[in-house]
Short mmCIF file of C-alpha atoms and ligand atoms in Angstrom, two decimals:
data_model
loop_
_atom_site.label_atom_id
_atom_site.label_comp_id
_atom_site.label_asym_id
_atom_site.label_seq_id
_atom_site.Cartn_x
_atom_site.Cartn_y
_atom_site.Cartn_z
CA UNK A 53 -15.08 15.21 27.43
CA UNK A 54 -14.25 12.42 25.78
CA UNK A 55 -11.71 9.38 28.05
CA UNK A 56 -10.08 9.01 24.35
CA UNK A 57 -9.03 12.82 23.89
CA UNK A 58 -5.49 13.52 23.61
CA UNK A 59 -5.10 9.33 23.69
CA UNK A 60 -1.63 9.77 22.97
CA UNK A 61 -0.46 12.06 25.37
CA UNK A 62 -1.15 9.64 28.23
CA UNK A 63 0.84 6.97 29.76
CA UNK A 64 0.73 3.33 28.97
CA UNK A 65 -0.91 2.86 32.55
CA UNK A 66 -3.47 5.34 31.20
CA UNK A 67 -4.23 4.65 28.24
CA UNK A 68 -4.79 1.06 29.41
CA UNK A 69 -6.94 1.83 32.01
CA UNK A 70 -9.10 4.08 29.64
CA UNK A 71 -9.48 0.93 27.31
CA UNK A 72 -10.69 -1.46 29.91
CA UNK A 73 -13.22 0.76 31.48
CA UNK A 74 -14.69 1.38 27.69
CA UNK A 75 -14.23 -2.11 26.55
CA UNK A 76 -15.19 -4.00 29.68
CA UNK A 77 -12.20 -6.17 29.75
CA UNK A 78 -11.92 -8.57 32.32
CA UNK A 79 -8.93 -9.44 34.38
CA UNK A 80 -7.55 -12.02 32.21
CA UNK A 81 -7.79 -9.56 28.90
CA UNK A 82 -6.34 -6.60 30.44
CA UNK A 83 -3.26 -8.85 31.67
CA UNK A 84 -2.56 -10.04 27.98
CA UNK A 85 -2.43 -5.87 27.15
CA UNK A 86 0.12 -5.58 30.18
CA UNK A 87 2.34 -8.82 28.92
CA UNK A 88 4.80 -8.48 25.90
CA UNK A 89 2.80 -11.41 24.12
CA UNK A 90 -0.79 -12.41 24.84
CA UNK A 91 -0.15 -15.40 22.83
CA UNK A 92 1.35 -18.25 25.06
CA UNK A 93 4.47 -20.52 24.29
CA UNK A 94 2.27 -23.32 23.80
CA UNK A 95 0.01 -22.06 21.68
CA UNK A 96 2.08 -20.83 19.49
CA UNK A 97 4.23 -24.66 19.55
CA UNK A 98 1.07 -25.82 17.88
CA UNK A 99 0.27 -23.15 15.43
CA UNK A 100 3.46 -23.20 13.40
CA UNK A 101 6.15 -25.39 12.99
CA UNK A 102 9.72 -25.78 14.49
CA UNK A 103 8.41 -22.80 16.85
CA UNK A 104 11.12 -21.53 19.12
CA UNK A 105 9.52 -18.35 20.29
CA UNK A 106 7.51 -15.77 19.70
CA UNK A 107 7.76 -12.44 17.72
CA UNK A 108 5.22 -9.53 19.19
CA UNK A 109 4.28 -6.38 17.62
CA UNK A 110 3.05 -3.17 19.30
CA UNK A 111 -0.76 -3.02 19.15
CA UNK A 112 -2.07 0.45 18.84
CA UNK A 113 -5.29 2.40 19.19
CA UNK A 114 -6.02 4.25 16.61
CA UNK A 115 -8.71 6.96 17.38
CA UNK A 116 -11.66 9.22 15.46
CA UNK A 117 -13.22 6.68 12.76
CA UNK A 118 -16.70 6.95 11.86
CA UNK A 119 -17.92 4.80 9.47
CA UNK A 120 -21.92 4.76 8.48
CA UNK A 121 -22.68 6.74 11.58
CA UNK A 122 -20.72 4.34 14.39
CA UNK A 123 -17.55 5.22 16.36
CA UNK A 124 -14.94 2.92 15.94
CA UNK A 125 -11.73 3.08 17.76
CA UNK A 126 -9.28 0.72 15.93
CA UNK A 127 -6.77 -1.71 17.02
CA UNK A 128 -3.83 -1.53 14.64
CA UNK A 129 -0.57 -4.33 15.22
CA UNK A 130 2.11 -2.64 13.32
CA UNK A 131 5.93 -2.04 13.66
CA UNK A 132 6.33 1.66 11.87
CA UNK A 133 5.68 4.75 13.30
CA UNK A 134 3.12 7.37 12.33
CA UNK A 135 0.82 4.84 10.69
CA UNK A 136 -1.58 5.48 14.31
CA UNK A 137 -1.25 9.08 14.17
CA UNK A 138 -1.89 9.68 10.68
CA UNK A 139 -4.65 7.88 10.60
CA UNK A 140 -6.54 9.58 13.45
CA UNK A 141 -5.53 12.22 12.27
CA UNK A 142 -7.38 11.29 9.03
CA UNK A 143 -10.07 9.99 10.56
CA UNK A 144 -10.60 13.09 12.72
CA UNK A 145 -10.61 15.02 9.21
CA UNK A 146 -13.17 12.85 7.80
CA UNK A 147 -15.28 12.59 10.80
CA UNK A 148 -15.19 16.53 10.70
CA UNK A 149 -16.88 15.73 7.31
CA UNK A 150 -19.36 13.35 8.45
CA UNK A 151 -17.40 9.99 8.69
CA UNK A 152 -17.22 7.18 5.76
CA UNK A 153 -19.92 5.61 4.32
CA UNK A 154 -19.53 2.05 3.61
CA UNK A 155 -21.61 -0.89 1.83
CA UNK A 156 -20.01 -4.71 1.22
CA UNK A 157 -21.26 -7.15 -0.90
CA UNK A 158 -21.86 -10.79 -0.03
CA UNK A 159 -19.19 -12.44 0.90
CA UNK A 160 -18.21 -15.69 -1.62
CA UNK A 161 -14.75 -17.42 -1.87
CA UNK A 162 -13.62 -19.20 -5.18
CA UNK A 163 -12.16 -22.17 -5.89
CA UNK A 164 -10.52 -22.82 -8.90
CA UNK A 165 -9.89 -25.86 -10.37
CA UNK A 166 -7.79 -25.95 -13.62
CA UNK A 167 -8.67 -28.47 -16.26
CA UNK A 168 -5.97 -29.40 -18.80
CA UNK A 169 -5.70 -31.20 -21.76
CA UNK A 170 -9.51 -30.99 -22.28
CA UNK A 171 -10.26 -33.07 -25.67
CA UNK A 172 -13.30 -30.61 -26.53
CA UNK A 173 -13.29 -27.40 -24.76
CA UNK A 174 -16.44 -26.27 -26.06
CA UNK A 175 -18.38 -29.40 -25.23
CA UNK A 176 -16.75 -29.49 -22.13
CA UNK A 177 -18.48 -26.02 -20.91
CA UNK A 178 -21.88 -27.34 -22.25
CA UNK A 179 -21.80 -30.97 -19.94
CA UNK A 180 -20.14 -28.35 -16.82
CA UNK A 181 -23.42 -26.34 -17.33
CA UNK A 182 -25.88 -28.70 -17.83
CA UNK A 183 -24.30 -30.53 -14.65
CA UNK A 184 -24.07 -27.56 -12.09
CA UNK A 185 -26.69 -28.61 -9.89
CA UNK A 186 -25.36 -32.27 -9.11
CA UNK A 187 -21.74 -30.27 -9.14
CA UNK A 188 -22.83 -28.19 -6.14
CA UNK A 189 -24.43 -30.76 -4.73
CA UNK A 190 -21.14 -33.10 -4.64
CA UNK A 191 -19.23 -29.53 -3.42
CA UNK A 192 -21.83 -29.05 -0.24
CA UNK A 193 -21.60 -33.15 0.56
CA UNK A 194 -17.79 -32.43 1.32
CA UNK A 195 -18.54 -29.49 3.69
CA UNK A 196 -22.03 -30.15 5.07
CA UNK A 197 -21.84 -28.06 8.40
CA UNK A 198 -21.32 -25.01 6.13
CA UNK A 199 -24.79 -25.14 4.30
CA UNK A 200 -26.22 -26.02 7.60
CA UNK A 201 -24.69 -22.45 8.66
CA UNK A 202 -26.39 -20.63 5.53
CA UNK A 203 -23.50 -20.77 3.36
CA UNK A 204 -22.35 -23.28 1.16
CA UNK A 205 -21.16 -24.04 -2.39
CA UNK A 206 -23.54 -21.45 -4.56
CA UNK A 207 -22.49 -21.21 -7.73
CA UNK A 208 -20.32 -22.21 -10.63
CA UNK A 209 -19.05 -20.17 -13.31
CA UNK A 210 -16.62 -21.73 -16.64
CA UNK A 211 -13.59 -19.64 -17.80
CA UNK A 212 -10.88 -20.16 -20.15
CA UNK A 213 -7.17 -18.91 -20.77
CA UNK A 214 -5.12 -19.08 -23.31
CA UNK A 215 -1.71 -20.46 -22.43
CA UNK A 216 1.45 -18.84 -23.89
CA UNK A 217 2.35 -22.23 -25.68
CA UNK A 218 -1.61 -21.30 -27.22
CA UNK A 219 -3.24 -23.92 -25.16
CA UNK A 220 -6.88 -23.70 -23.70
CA UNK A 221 -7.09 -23.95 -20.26
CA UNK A 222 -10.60 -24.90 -18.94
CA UNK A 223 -11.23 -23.27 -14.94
CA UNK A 224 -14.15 -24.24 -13.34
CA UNK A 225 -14.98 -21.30 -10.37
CA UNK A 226 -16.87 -22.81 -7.32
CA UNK A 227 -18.09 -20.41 -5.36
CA UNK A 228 -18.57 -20.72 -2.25
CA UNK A 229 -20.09 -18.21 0.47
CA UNK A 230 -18.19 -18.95 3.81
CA UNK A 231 -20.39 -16.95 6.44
CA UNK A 232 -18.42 -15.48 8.80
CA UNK A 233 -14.82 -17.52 7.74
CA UNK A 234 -12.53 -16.50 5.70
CA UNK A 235 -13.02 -20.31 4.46
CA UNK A 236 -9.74 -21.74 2.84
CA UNK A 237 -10.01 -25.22 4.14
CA UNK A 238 -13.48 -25.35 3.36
CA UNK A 239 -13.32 -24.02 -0.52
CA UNK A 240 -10.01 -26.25 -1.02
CA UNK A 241 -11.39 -29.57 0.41
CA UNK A 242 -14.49 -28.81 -1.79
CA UNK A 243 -12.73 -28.41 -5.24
CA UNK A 244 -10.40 -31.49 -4.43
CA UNK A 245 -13.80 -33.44 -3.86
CA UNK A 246 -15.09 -31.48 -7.07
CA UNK A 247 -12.34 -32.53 -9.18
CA UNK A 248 -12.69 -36.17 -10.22
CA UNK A 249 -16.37 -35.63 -11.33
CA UNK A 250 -15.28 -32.79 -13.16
CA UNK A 251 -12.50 -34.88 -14.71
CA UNK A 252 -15.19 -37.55 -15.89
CA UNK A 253 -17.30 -34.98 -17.26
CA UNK A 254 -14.85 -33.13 -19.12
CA UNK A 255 -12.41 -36.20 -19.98
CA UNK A 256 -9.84 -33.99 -19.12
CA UNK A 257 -6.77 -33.77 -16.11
CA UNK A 258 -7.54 -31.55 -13.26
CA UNK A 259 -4.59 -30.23 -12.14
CA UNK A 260 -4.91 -27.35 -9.85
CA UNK A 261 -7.54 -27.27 -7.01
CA UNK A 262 -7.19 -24.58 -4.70
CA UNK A 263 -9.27 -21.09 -3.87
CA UNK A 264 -8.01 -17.94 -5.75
CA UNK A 265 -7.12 -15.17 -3.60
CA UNK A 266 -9.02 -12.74 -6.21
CA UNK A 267 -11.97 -12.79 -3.93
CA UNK A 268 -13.90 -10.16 -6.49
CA UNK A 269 -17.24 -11.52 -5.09
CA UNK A 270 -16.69 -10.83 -1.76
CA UNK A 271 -15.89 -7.10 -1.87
CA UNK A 272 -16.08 -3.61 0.32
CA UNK A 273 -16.63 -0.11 -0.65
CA UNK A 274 -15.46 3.04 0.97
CA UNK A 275 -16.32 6.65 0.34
CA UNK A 276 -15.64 10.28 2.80
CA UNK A 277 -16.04 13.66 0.95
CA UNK A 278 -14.60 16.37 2.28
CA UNK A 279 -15.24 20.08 2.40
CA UNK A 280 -12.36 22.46 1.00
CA UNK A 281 -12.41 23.91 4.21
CA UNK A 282 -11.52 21.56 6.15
CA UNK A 283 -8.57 20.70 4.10
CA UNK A 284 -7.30 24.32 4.35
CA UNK A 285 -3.66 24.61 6.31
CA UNK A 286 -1.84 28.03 7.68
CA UNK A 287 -0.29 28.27 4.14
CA UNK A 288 -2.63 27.00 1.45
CA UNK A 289 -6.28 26.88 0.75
CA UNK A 290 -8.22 24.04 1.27
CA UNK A 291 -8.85 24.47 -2.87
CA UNK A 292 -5.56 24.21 -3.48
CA UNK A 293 -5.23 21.39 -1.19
CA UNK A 294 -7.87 19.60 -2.62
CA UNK A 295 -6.41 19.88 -5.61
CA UNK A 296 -3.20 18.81 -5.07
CA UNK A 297 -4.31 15.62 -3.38
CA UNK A 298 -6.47 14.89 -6.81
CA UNK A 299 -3.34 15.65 -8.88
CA UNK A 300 -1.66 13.09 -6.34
CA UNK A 301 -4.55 10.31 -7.29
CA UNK A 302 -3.71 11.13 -11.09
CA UNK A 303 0.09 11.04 -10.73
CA UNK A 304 -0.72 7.51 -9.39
CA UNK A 305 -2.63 6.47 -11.94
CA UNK A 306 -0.75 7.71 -14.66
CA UNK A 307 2.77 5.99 -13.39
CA UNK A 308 3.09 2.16 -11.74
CA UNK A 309 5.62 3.32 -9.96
CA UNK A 310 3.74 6.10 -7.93
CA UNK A 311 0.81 3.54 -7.86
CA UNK A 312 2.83 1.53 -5.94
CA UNK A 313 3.93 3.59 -3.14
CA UNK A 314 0.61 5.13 -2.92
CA UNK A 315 -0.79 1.89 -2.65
CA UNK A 316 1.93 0.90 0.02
CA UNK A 317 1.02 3.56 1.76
CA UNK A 318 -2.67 2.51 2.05
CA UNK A 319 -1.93 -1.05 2.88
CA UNK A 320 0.00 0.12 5.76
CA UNK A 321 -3.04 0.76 7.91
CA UNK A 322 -4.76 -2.02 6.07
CA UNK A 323 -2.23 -4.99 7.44
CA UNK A 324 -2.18 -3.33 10.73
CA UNK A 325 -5.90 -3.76 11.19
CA UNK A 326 -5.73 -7.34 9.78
CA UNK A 327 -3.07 -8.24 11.69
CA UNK A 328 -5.03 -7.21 15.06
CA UNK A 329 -7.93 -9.06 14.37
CA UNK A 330 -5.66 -12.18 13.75
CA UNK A 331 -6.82 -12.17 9.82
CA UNK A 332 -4.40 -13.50 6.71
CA UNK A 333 -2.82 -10.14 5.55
CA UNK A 334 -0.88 -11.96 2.89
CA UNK A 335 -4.18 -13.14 1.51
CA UNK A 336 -5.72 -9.31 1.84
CA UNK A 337 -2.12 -7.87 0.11
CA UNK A 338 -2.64 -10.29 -2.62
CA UNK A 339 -6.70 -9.70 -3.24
CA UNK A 340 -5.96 -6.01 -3.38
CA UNK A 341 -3.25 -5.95 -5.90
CA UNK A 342 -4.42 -8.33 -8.27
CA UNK A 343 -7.90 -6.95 -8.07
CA UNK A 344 -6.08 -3.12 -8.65
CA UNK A 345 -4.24 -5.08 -11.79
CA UNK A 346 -6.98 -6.92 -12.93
CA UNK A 347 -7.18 -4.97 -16.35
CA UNK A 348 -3.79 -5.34 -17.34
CA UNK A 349 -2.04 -2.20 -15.83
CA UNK A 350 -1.70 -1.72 -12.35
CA UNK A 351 -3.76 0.98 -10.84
CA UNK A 352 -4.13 2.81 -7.57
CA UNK A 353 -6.42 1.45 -5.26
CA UNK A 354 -8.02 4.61 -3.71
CA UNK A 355 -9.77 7.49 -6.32
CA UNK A 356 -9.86 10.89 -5.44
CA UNK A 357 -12.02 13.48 -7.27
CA UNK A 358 -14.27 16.57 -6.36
CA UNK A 359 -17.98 17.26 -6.69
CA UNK A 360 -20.11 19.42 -8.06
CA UNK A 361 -19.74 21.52 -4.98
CA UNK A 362 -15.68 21.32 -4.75
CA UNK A 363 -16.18 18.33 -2.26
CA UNK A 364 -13.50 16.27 -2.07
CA UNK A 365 -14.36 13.07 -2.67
CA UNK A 366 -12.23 9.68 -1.89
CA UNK A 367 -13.38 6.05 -3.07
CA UNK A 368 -12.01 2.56 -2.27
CA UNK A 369 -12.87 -0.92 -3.16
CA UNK A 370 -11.30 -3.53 -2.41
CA UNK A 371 -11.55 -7.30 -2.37
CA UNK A 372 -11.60 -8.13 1.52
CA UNK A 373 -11.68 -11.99 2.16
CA UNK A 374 -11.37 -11.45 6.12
CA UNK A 375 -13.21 -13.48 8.82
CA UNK A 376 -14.60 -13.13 11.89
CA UNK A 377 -14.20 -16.82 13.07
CA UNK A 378 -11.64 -19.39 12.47
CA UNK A 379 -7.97 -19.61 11.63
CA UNK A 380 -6.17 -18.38 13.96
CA UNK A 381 -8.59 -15.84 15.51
CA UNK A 382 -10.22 -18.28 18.14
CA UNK A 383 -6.36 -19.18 19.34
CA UNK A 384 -4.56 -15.51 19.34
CA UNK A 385 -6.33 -13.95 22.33
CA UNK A 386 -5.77 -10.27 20.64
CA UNK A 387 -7.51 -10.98 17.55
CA UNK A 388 -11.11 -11.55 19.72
CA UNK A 389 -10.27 -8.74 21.98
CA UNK A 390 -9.70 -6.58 19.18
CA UNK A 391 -12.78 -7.38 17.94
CA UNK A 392 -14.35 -6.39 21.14
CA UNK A 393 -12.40 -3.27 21.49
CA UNK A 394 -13.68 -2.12 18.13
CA UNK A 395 -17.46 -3.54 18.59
CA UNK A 396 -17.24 -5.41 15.15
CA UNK A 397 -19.53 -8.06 14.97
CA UNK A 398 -19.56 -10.04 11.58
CA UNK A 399 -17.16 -10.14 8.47
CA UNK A 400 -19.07 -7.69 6.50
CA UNK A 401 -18.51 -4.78 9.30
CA UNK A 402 -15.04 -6.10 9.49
CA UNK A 403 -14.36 -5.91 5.81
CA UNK A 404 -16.39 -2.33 5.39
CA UNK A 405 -13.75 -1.22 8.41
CA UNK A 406 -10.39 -2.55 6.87
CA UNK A 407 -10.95 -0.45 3.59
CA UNK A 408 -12.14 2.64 5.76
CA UNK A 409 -8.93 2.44 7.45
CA UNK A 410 -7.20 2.11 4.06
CA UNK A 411 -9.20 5.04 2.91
CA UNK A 412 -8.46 7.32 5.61
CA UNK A 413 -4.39 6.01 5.67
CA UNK A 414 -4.27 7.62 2.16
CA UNK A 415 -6.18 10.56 2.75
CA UNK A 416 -3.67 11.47 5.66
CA UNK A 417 -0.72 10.23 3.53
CA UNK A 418 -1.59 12.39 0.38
CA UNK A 419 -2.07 15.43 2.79
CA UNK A 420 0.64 15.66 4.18
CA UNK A 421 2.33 14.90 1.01
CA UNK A 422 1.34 17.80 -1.06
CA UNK A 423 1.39 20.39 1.67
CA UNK A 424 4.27 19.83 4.30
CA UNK A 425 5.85 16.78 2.79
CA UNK A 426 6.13 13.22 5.09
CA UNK A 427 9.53 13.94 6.98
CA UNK A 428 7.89 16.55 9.62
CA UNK A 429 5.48 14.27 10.86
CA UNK A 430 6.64 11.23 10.05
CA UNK A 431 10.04 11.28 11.36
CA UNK A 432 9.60 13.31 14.36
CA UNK A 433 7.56 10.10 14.99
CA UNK A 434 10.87 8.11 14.21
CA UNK A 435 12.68 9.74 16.00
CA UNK A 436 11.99 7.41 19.30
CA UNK A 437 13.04 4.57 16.91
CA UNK A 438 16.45 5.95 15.91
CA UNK A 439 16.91 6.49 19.35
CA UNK A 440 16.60 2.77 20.20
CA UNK A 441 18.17 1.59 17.28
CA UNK A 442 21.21 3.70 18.07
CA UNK A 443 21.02 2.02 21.58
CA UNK A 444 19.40 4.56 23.80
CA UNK A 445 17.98 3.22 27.25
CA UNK A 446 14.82 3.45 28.44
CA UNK A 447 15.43 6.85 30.33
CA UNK A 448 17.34 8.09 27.67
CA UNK A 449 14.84 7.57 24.57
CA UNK A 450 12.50 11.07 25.62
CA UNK A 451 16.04 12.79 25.23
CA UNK A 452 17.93 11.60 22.43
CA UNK A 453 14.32 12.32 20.17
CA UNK A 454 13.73 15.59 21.52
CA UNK A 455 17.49 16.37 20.50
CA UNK A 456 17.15 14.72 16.99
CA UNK A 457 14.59 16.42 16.58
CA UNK A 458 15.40 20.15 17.41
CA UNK A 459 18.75 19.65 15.73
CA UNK A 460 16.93 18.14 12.62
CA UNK A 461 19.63 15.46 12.45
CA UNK A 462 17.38 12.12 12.19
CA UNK A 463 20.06 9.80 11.66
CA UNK A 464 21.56 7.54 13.85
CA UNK A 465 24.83 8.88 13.59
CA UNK A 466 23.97 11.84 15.62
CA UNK A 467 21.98 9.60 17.76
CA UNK A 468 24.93 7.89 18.74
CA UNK A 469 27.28 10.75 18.92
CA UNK A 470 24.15 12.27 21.63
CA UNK A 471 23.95 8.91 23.87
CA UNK A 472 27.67 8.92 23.99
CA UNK A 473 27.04 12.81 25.28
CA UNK A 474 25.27 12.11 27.75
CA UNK A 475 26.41 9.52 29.22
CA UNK A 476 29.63 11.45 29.50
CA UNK A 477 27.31 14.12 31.83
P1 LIG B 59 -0.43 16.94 12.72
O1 LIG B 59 -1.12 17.82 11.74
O2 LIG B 59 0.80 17.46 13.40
O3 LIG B 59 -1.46 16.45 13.78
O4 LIG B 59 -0.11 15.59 11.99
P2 LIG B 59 -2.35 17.36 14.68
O5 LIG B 59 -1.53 17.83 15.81
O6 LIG B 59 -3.12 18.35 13.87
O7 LIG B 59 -3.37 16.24 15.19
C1 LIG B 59 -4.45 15.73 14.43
C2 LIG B 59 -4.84 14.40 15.03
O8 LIG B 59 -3.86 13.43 14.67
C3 LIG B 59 -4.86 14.39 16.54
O9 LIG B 59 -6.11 14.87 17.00
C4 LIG B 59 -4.63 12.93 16.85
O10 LIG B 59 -5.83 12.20 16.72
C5 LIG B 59 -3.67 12.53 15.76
P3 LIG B 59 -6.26 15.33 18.56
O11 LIG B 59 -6.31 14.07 19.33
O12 LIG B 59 -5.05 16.13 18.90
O13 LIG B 59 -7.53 16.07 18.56
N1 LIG B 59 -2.27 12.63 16.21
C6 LIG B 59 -1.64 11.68 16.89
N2 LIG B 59 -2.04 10.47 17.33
C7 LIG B 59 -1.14 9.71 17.98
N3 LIG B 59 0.11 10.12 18.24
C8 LIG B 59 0.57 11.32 17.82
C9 LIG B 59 -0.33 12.16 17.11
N4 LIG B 59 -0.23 13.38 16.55
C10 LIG B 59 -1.42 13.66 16.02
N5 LIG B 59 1.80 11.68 18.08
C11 LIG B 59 0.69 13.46 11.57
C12 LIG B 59 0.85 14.71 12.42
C13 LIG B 59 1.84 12.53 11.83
C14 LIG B 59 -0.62 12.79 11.96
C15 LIG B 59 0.61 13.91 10.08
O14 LIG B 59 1.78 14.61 9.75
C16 LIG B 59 0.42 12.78 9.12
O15 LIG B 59 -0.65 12.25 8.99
N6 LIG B 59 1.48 12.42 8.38
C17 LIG B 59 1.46 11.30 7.48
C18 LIG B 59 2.22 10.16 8.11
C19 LIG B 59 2.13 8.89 7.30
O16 LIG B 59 1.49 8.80 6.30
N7 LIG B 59 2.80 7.86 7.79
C20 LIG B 59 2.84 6.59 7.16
C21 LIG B 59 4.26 6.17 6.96
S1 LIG B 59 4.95 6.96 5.56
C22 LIG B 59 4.67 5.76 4.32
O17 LIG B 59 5.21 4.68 4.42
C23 LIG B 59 3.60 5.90 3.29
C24 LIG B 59 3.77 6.90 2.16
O18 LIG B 59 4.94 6.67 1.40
C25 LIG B 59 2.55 6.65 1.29
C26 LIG B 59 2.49 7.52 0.06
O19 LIG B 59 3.55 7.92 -0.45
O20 LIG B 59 1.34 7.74 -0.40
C27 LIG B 59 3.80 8.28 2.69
#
């Protein structure tokens, strides 16, 4: 038997105790899990400004991923309930199935620098082109550790857009392959160092110099398919399962304002992961919307379709610009233990994990959407949160959700009215 089954129905103590047998944590690691904030006071003084505390999150375990043939179990930091459940409870499904497969590409950053009032746009390009070699070289002089590490600026690619007022805009994209960082500082000191040849070159003004979150060279693929069977509840078929969740997918991508739920929906267990490895999850939100926009309407991120066989099939690509050092992942001690507890060991496995997660957060999502709708399981899930919220203690929470929900009144109204009960006995 697995030390993970039934993960959920243990005690904090337990499930604790489970983890640091499996992940070998030390003394000092399993004390940040038993703390309310692994992150100290100090720390945290120097990370932001005008700190005055700190704000901590539940990290959670979510259980049952398999993605190209390894076991992950997967940290997730995240304030809503029935994100963890649903998606090991996906993940269980698609594991049933033979896990996710997953590829990435390799991983480079851009930089963009925007030149305006460019004299001669189309000479401009040429003296760009025929300069790219001494323009990488200048790029790489302002970061030299990087190209000792493999990486460095690699290439350089010319764009233009036109400007409502019908202007030409000349962008130069560096681009810059940042290892194992996610590599802001890097690409943004290299484009302001970029910038005054490029002026000279070009005689135009550079303006803006600063990466572009639309990381489309540094991306990650996803893909489970999934056997009707499986899919198959006490009431429906797994057919007609299947083919609900594909009329789902097309609802989505026929109407931005499905599209934008359903995509909600997968980013919830894509921040949570992000967030537990101590990544920039405003920098992953705004690669995978733009990227999902990037021909003009906004699109679902996830595709789901069957096979020749009736598989169901489920694909995701996404732009993933996360690291595996730097930022703040050397200084928050959960981001490195969460990359212990999931055995991830460069950016690429990181990024191929993040968009399995998203994956599997849909698939979970969509099914219980088309079958038993989302209030069952999501609420009864809530239900420990409208206890709190209505101001239940400790050793009243257990109560006040079983009666919420057996009476099917999740609201906290009737939470209230229930303490107030009670407390009366
Ligand atoms: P269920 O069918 O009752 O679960 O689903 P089950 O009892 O069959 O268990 C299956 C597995 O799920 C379990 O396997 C666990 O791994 C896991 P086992 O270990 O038993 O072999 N599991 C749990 N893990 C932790 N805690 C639990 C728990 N229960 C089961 N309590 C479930 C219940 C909630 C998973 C299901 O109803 C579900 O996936 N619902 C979807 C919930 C969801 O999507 N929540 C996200 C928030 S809603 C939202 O914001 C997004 C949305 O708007 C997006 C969109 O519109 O597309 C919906």
């Amino acid at each position: 038997m697995n030390a993970f089954d039934k993960f959920y129905k243990k005690t904090l103590e337990e499930r604790r105790a489970i983890l640091a047998e499996y992940a070998d944590l030390t003394e000092e690691e399993q004390a940040f899990l038993a703390s309310t904030g692994a992150l100290s006071l100090e720390k945290a003084n120097h990370m932001i400004e005008n700190t005055i505390g700190i704000y901590s999150l539940p990290l959670g375990l979510s259980m049952n991923m398999r993605l190209n043939d390894k076991n992950y179990i997967v940290p997730m930091a995240m304030e809503e309930p029935s994100v963890v459940a649903a998606q090991s409870s996906g993940a269980k499904l698609i594991a049933q199935n033979g896990g996710i497969k997953g590829t990435a590409t390799d991983r480079q950053m851009i930089g963009q620098i925007e030149l305006i009032a460019v004299p001669d746009i189309q000479l401009a390009i040429e003296k760009i082109t025929n300069n790219q070699e001494k323009l990488l070289l200048i790029a790489n002089e302002a970061h030299p550790s990087l190209k000792r590490r493999g990486g460095g600026a690699v290439n350089l690619r010319v764009r233009t857009a036109n400007t409502t007022q019908e202007e030409t805009l000349l962008i130069v994209h560096l681009l810059v392959d940042t290892r194992e960082a996610m590599g802001a500082n890097m690409v943004n000191t290299m484009v302001e160092t970029l910038a005054p040849e490029l002026e000279r070159l070009t005689d135009g003004i550079a303006n803006m110099r600063i990466l572009s979150n639309l990381v489309d060279d540094a991306t990650a693929t996803v893909s489970c398919r999934i056997s009707p069977e499986s899919l198959a509840t006490k009431e429906q078929t797994g057919e007609w399962v299947r083919d609900r969740i594909i009329a789902a997918y097309t609802f989505a991508d026929a109407d931005i304002y499905r599209a934008a739920t359903h995509n909600k929906g997968i980013m919830n267990g894509i921040d949570a992961v992000v967030m537990a490895f101590g990544n920039d999850w405003r920098a992953v939100e705004a690669a995978s919307h733009a990227y999902v926009a990037r021909t003009g309407s906004y699109k679902p991120m996830t595709k789901w379709s069957k096979d020749e066989n009736g598989f169901l099939i489920g694909e995701l690509t996404l732009p993933m610009p996360v690291a595996f050092v730097g930022g703040s992942i050397g200084v928050h001690p959960i981001a490195t233990l969460s990359q212990k507890i999931a055995r991830v060991e460069s950016a690429k496995e990181l990024a191929m994990l993040v968009c399995a997660v998203g994956l599997t957060q849909n698939l979970a999502a969509l099914k219980a959407l088309v079958t038993e709708g989302i209030q069952r399981g999501h609420m009864s899930l809530q239900a420990k949160s409208l206890a709190m919220t209505a101001g239940a203690e400790a050793e009243e929470i257990e109560a006040v959700a079983t009666f919420l929900q057996e009476s099917k009144q999740m609201n906290v109204l009737a939470a209230k009215a229930y303490i107030e009960k009670l407390r009366q006995n």
